Amino acid sequence: MEVTKFRPIILTNMAGNVMEKLLTNRITHFVYRNELLNCNQYGFTPQKNAIDAAIEVKEYLEKALREGQIVIIVTLDVQGAFDSAWWSNTITTLQKLKCLKNLYKLTKSYFSKRKGILSTNNVRIEKEVSKGCPQGSYCGPVFWNIQFNAILNLDYEKQTKIVAYADDVILAVKVESIREAENLTNIEMGKIIRWAKNNKINFNENKSKAMLITRRKRKENKEIVVYKNNKRLVQVQTIRCLGIIIDSKINFREHILYISHNCTKLIHALSQSAKLKRGLSHKALHTIYKGAILPLMTYGVPVWIKALEKI
């Protein structure tokens, strides 16, 4: 029995795709020309990428350590990502951003009367849907950023830094003591969770982690208690942030060891294939090296390159 996955249908014909692309281009032009989105969103943003976001986080953490402060960092990942984009909230946000009247009405019309379809060989079920921006669609990225922008604009304390890359969120709080950081982190987390609840967004339980960052050598209780939806987050010693492993002392030793180990395994596998007879050609090996090993070795280099001097 063939089953089609239940998902929102955006626009399937050629005319519809042209309209979708036109609407997306105009919305994108409107929000970026008027600088309406928070500068701490690095996903789907012109001239920004994940490495820029990682550098922003790194610089914030290193500055805190230079000033003798401690930091609690929390990583959050939206469950379902684009599938959780609530259209009503997107339309309301455009209204708050004082979107051009004709563009606002076109967007509102675009999101009206959408249907999800579940079909088998003998049964076809249709249901009207009110959320979801399928990945790969023209409109998904910009409408996601419009909705998610509000989480970056919450009333955070001045010691707080929040950075987003698409649906990944990094929250960092720097203060003088561990207990003060713990209390402030829970206050900021409360703001985020209330916003998420009001906007029908859930964060992935398994990908939400908390870590204490400090270089202090004094003896003190370094256990922290950070809650999300009344559940305690797992405290870790290393945290994967935008593809880069950050440790509790920001020396990137764990990340360098990780990529060294993986590259060594790949190189060993290649060496086994590079036999004198019936093995891969030099050209093939070179292609694999450039396509698999080199990107792994160099990913995020601007973030951790200086750490090589201390290893």
Short mmCIF file of C-alpha atoms in Angstrom, two decimals:
data_model
loop_
_atom_site.label_atom_id
_atom_site.label_comp_id
_atom_site.label_asym_id
_atom_site.label_seq_id
_atom_site.Cartn_x
_atom_site.Cartn_y
_atom_site.Cartn_z
CA MET A 1 0.00 0.00 0.00
CA GLU A 2 1.43 3.32 -1.05
CA VAL A 3 1.08 6.15 1.46
CA THR A 4 1.76 9.81 0.82
CA LYS A 5 3.11 11.66 3.87
CA PHE A 6 0.74 14.19 5.41
CA ARG A 7 2.12 17.65 4.78
CA PRO A 8 0.94 21.12 3.76
CA ILE A 9 0.51 21.62 0.06
CA ILE A 10 2.05 24.96 -0.93
CA LEU A 11 1.56 25.45 -4.68
CA THR A 12 1.97 22.64 -7.12
CA ASN A 13 1.47 24.03 -10.60
CA MET A 14 3.89 26.16 -12.58
CA ALA A 15 1.84 29.34 -12.17
CA GLY A 16 1.65 28.72 -8.44
CA ASN A 17 5.43 28.31 -8.16
CA VAL A 18 5.98 31.57 -10.02
CA MET A 19 3.60 33.34 -7.66
CA GLU A 20 5.28 31.79 -4.62
CA LYS A 21 8.73 32.89 -5.81
CA LEU A 22 7.48 36.40 -6.56
CA LEU A 23 5.86 36.72 -3.13
CA THR A 24 8.99 35.41 -1.41
CA ASN A 25 11.26 37.84 -3.26
CA ARG A 26 9.07 40.81 -2.36
CA ILE A 27 8.78 39.82 1.30
CA THR A 28 12.54 39.24 1.51
CA HIS A 29 13.27 42.60 -0.09
CA PHE A 30 10.86 44.33 2.29
CA VAL A 31 12.23 42.91 5.55
CA TYR A 32 15.94 43.24 4.68
CA ARG A 33 15.72 46.63 2.99
CA ASN A 34 14.06 48.01 6.11
CA GLU A 35 16.34 46.04 8.48
CA LEU A 36 13.35 44.57 10.31
CA LEU A 37 14.97 41.32 11.42
CA ASN A 38 17.26 40.95 14.44
CA CYS A 39 20.96 40.95 13.55
CA ASN A 40 21.48 37.86 15.74
CA GLN A 41 19.68 35.63 13.21
CA TYR A 42 22.36 34.10 11.00
CA GLY A 43 20.30 31.52 9.13
CA PHE A 44 18.84 32.30 5.69
CA THR A 45 20.34 35.77 5.96
CA PRO A 46 22.34 37.52 3.21
CA GLN A 47 26.12 37.46 3.75
CA LYS A 48 25.82 35.47 6.99
CA ASN A 49 26.40 31.79 7.75
CA ALA A 50 26.85 29.29 10.57
CA ILE A 51 30.53 30.15 11.03
CA ASP A 52 29.66 33.82 11.56
CA ALA A 53 27.21 32.75 14.27
CA ALA A 54 29.83 30.50 15.91
CA ILE A 55 32.39 33.34 15.89
CA GLU A 56 29.84 35.65 17.53
CA VAL A 57 29.28 33.12 20.31
CA LYS A 58 33.00 32.45 20.72
CA GLU A 59 33.87 36.15 21.04
CA TYR A 60 31.17 36.65 23.65
CA LEU A 61 32.44 33.69 25.69
CA GLU A 62 36.11 34.67 25.47
CA LYS A 63 35.37 38.25 26.49
CA ALA A 64 33.52 36.99 29.56
CA LEU A 65 36.45 34.77 30.55
CA ARG A 66 38.95 37.62 30.08
CA GLU A 67 36.83 39.72 32.44
CA GLY A 68 36.93 36.96 35.07
CA GLN A 69 33.27 36.07 34.69
CA ILE A 70 31.60 32.72 34.30
CA VAL A 71 29.09 31.78 31.61
CA ILE A 72 26.22 29.36 31.31
CA ILE A 73 25.44 28.38 27.74
CA VAL A 74 22.25 26.60 26.69
CA THR A 75 21.56 25.14 23.23
CA LEU A 76 17.99 24.74 22.00
CA ASP A 77 16.68 23.12 18.84
CA VAL A 78 13.12 23.52 17.58
CA GLN A 79 11.29 20.23 17.30
CA GLY A 80 9.94 19.78 13.80
CA ALA A 81 11.58 23.04 12.69
CA PHE A 82 9.75 24.37 9.63
CA ASP A 83 6.77 22.09 10.25
CA SER A 84 6.00 24.08 13.41
CA ALA A 85 5.80 27.48 11.68
CA TRP A 86 2.38 28.85 12.66
CA TRP A 87 0.93 30.86 9.80
CA SER A 88 -1.34 33.02 11.94
CA ASN A 89 1.69 34.22 13.89
CA THR A 90 3.61 34.97 10.67
CA ILE A 91 0.74 37.12 9.39
CA THR A 92 0.40 38.92 12.73
CA THR A 93 4.14 39.59 12.79
CA LEU A 94 4.03 41.08 9.29
CA GLN A 95 1.26 43.39 10.48
CA LYS A 96 3.38 44.49 13.45
CA LEU A 97 6.28 45.13 11.09
CA LYS A 98 3.97 47.48 9.15
CA CYS A 99 4.20 45.41 6.02
CA LEU A 100 2.96 47.09 2.84
CA LYS A 101 -0.81 46.66 2.59
CA ASN A 102 -0.86 44.87 -0.75
CA LEU A 103 2.01 42.57 0.28
CA TYR A 104 0.29 41.79 3.58
CA LYS A 105 -2.97 40.89 1.83
CA LEU A 106 -1.17 38.75 -0.72
CA THR A 107 0.59 36.82 2.07
CA LYS A 108 -2.64 36.38 3.97
CA SER A 109 -4.35 35.06 0.84
CA TYR A 110 -1.39 32.78 0.13
CA PHE A 111 -1.78 31.07 3.52
CA SER A 112 -5.56 30.70 3.33
CA LYS A 113 -7.35 27.41 2.62
CA ARG A 114 -4.24 25.24 2.52
CA LYS A 115 -4.81 21.52 2.82
CA GLY A 116 -2.86 18.49 3.90
CA ILE A 117 -3.52 15.27 2.01
CA LEU A 118 -3.17 11.65 3.11
CA SER A 119 -3.71 9.24 0.25
CA THR A 120 -3.52 5.49 -0.23
CA ASN A 121 -4.61 3.30 -3.11
CA ASN A 122 -8.23 3.45 -2.01
CA VAL A 123 -8.55 6.34 0.43
CA ARG A 124 -7.91 10.06 0.15
CA ILE A 125 -8.25 12.28 3.23
CA GLU A 126 -7.96 16.05 3.16
CA LYS A 127 -7.61 18.38 6.13
CA GLU A 128 -7.15 22.10 6.32
CA VAL A 129 -3.84 23.05 7.94
CA SER A 130 -2.60 26.21 9.62
CA LYS A 131 1.13 25.72 9.98
CA GLY A 132 4.21 24.42 8.24
CA CYS A 133 6.70 25.74 5.67
CA PRO A 134 8.06 22.71 3.79
CA GLN A 135 11.84 22.68 3.53
CA GLY A 136 12.92 23.30 -0.02
CA SER A 137 10.08 25.69 -0.72
CA TYR A 138 10.76 29.26 -1.81
CA CYS A 139 8.85 30.77 1.08
CA GLY A 140 10.09 28.57 3.94
CA PRO A 141 13.27 30.42 4.99
CA VAL A 142 11.96 34.00 4.98
CA PHE A 143 8.64 33.16 6.65
CA TRP A 144 10.48 31.13 9.29
CA ASN A 145 12.79 34.05 10.06
CA ILE A 146 9.84 36.43 10.30
CA GLN A 147 8.09 34.24 12.85
CA PHE A 148 11.22 33.30 14.79
CA ASN A 149 12.43 36.90 14.96
CA ALA A 150 10.33 37.58 18.05
CA ILE A 151 12.32 35.15 20.19
CA LEU A 152 15.44 37.22 19.54
CA ASN A 153 13.65 40.42 20.51
CA LEU A 154 12.40 39.33 23.93
CA ASP A 155 13.26 41.55 26.89
CA TYR A 156 16.52 39.89 27.91
CA GLU A 157 18.90 41.21 30.54
CA LYS A 158 22.02 43.05 29.38
CA GLN A 159 24.25 40.15 30.51
CA THR A 160 22.46 37.82 28.11
CA LYS A 161 23.45 36.91 24.56
CA ILE A 162 21.13 35.02 22.22
CA VAL A 163 22.13 33.86 18.74
CA ALA A 164 20.07 31.89 16.24
CA TYR A 165 20.93 29.97 13.12
CA ALA A 166 17.60 29.07 11.50
CA ASP A 167 15.92 26.95 14.22
CA ASP A 168 19.04 26.48 16.39
CA VAL A 169 19.22 28.79 19.39
CA ILE A 170 22.23 29.50 21.61
CA LEU A 171 21.55 31.28 24.89
CA ALA A 172 24.52 32.53 26.96
CA VAL A 173 24.51 34.36 30.28
CA LYS A 174 27.62 35.88 31.88
CA VAL A 175 27.86 37.10 35.49
CA GLU A 176 30.19 37.02 38.48
CA SER A 177 29.04 33.87 40.29
CA ILE A 178 27.72 30.44 39.38
CA ARG A 179 24.52 30.75 41.41
CA GLU A 180 23.75 34.16 39.96
CA ALA A 181 24.28 32.79 36.45
CA GLU A 182 22.07 29.83 37.23
CA ASN A 183 19.23 32.05 38.48
CA LEU A 184 19.47 34.45 35.53
CA THR A 185 19.61 31.59 33.02
CA ASN A 186 16.39 30.14 34.43
CA ILE A 187 14.73 33.56 34.22
CA GLU A 188 15.74 33.92 30.57
CA MET A 189 14.68 30.35 29.82
CA GLY A 190 11.28 31.14 31.31
CA LYS A 191 10.85 33.98 28.81
CA ILE A 192 11.78 31.71 25.91
CA ILE A 193 9.49 28.87 27.01
CA ARG A 194 6.52 31.20 27.48
CA TRP A 195 7.06 32.62 23.99
CA ALA A 196 7.35 29.12 22.54
CA LYS A 197 4.14 28.00 24.23
CA ASN A 198 2.24 31.03 22.96
CA ASN A 199 3.52 30.38 19.44
CA LYS A 200 2.94 26.61 19.39
CA ILE A 201 6.64 25.75 19.19
CA ASN A 202 8.36 22.94 21.09
CA PHE A 203 12.07 22.47 21.69
CA ASN A 204 13.70 19.09 21.18
CA GLU A 205 14.31 17.50 24.59
CA ASN A 206 17.31 15.45 23.43
CA LYS A 207 19.16 18.37 21.84
CA SER A 208 18.72 20.86 24.67
CA LYS A 209 21.84 20.99 26.84
CA ALA A 210 23.42 23.29 29.45
CA MET A 211 27.11 23.87 30.16
CA LEU A 212 29.08 25.92 32.66
CA ILE A 213 32.07 27.75 31.17
CA THR A 214 34.80 28.95 33.51
CA ARG A 215 38.57 29.01 33.92
CA ARG A 216 38.48 29.61 37.65
CA LYS A 217 40.56 27.16 39.65
CA ARG A 218 38.89 27.82 42.99
CA LYS A 219 37.06 24.95 44.67
CA GLU A 220 33.32 25.50 44.34
CA ASN A 221 30.21 23.59 43.41
CA LYS A 222 30.10 23.67 39.63
CA GLU A 223 26.86 21.78 39.27
CA ILE A 224 24.15 23.90 37.67
CA VAL A 225 20.38 23.39 37.54
CA VAL A 226 18.66 24.82 34.48
CA TYR A 227 15.04 24.02 33.70
CA LYS A 228 12.99 23.77 30.52
CA ASN A 229 9.28 23.09 30.99
CA ASN A 230 9.99 22.06 34.60
CA LYS A 231 12.49 19.47 33.39
CA ARG A 232 16.14 19.78 34.30
CA LEU A 233 18.49 20.09 31.34
CA VAL A 234 21.44 17.74 31.14
CA GLN A 235 24.68 19.47 32.16
CA VAL A 236 27.56 18.59 29.84
CA GLN A 237 31.30 19.28 29.66
CA THR A 238 31.30 19.79 25.89
CA ILE A 239 28.54 21.09 23.69
CA ARG A 240 28.12 20.87 19.93
CA CYS A 241 27.35 24.35 18.65
CA LEU A 242 26.69 24.79 14.91
CA GLY A 243 28.93 21.86 14.06
CA ILE A 244 31.78 22.93 16.37
CA ILE A 245 32.52 21.32 19.73
CA ILE A 246 32.87 23.91 22.50
CA ASP A 247 34.40 22.81 25.79
CA SER A 248 34.06 24.34 29.24
CA LYS A 249 37.35 26.28 28.91
CA ILE A 250 37.00 27.39 25.27
CA ASN A 251 40.29 25.83 24.20
CA PHE A 252 38.69 23.74 21.40
CA ARG A 253 40.86 20.77 22.26
CA GLU A 254 37.91 18.36 22.00
CA HIS A 255 36.95 19.68 18.58
CA ILE A 256 40.47 19.33 17.20
CA LEU A 257 40.75 15.79 18.58
CA TYR A 258 37.36 14.96 17.06
CA ILE A 259 38.26 16.08 13.53
CA SER A 260 41.73 14.49 13.82
CA HIS A 261 40.19 11.16 14.73
CA ASN A 262 37.62 11.27 11.92
CA CYS A 263 40.17 12.37 9.32
CA THR A 264 42.54 9.61 10.40
CA LYS A 265 39.81 7.01 9.90
CA LEU A 266 38.99 8.35 6.44
CA ILE A 267 42.65 8.49 5.41
CA HIS A 268 43.18 4.93 6.64
CA ALA A 269 40.14 3.78 4.65
CA LEU A 270 41.51 5.50 1.55
CA SER A 271 44.95 3.96 2.02
CA GLN A 272 43.34 0.52 2.06
CA SER A 273 41.69 1.28 -1.28
CA ALA A 274 44.83 2.73 -2.89
CA LYS A 275 46.36 -0.60 -3.85
CA LEU A 276 48.81 -1.02 -6.67
CA LYS A 277 46.46 -3.40 -8.45
CA ARG A 278 42.70 -3.00 -8.79
CA GLY A 279 42.67 -0.08 -6.40
CA LEU A 280 41.28 3.42 -6.75
CA SER A 281 43.10 5.68 -9.16
CA HIS A 282 45.08 8.70 -8.01
CA LYS A 283 42.43 10.94 -9.53
CA ALA A 284 39.65 9.20 -7.61
CA LEU A 285 41.58 9.42 -4.35
CA HIS A 286 42.23 13.11 -4.93
CA THR A 287 38.52 13.70 -5.56
CA ILE A 288 37.54 11.87 -2.35
CA TYR A 289 40.16 13.79 -0.38
CA LYS A 290 38.88 17.16 -1.65
CA GLY A 291 35.23 16.22 -1.20
CA ALA A 292 35.32 14.38 2.15
CA ILE A 293 38.51 14.91 4.13
CA LEU A 294 39.43 18.52 3.37
CA PRO A 295 35.97 19.97 4.23
CA LEU A 296 36.00 18.03 7.50
CA MET A 297 39.46 19.34 8.38
CA THR A 298 38.73 22.98 7.55
CA TYR A 299 35.14 23.42 8.75
CA GLY A 300 34.95 26.31 11.19
CA VAL A 301 38.68 27.09 10.97
CA PRO A 302 38.21 30.82 11.78
CA VAL A 303 36.65 29.77 15.10
CA TRP A 304 39.32 27.38 16.40
CA ILE A 305 42.52 28.05 14.37
CA LYS A 306 44.29 29.91 17.19
CA ALA A 307 43.83 26.90 19.48
CA LEU A 308 46.42 24.98 17.43
CA GLU A 309 49.12 27.24 18.86
CA LYS A 310 48.50 25.81 22.34
CA ILE A 311 48.38 22.13 21.47
#
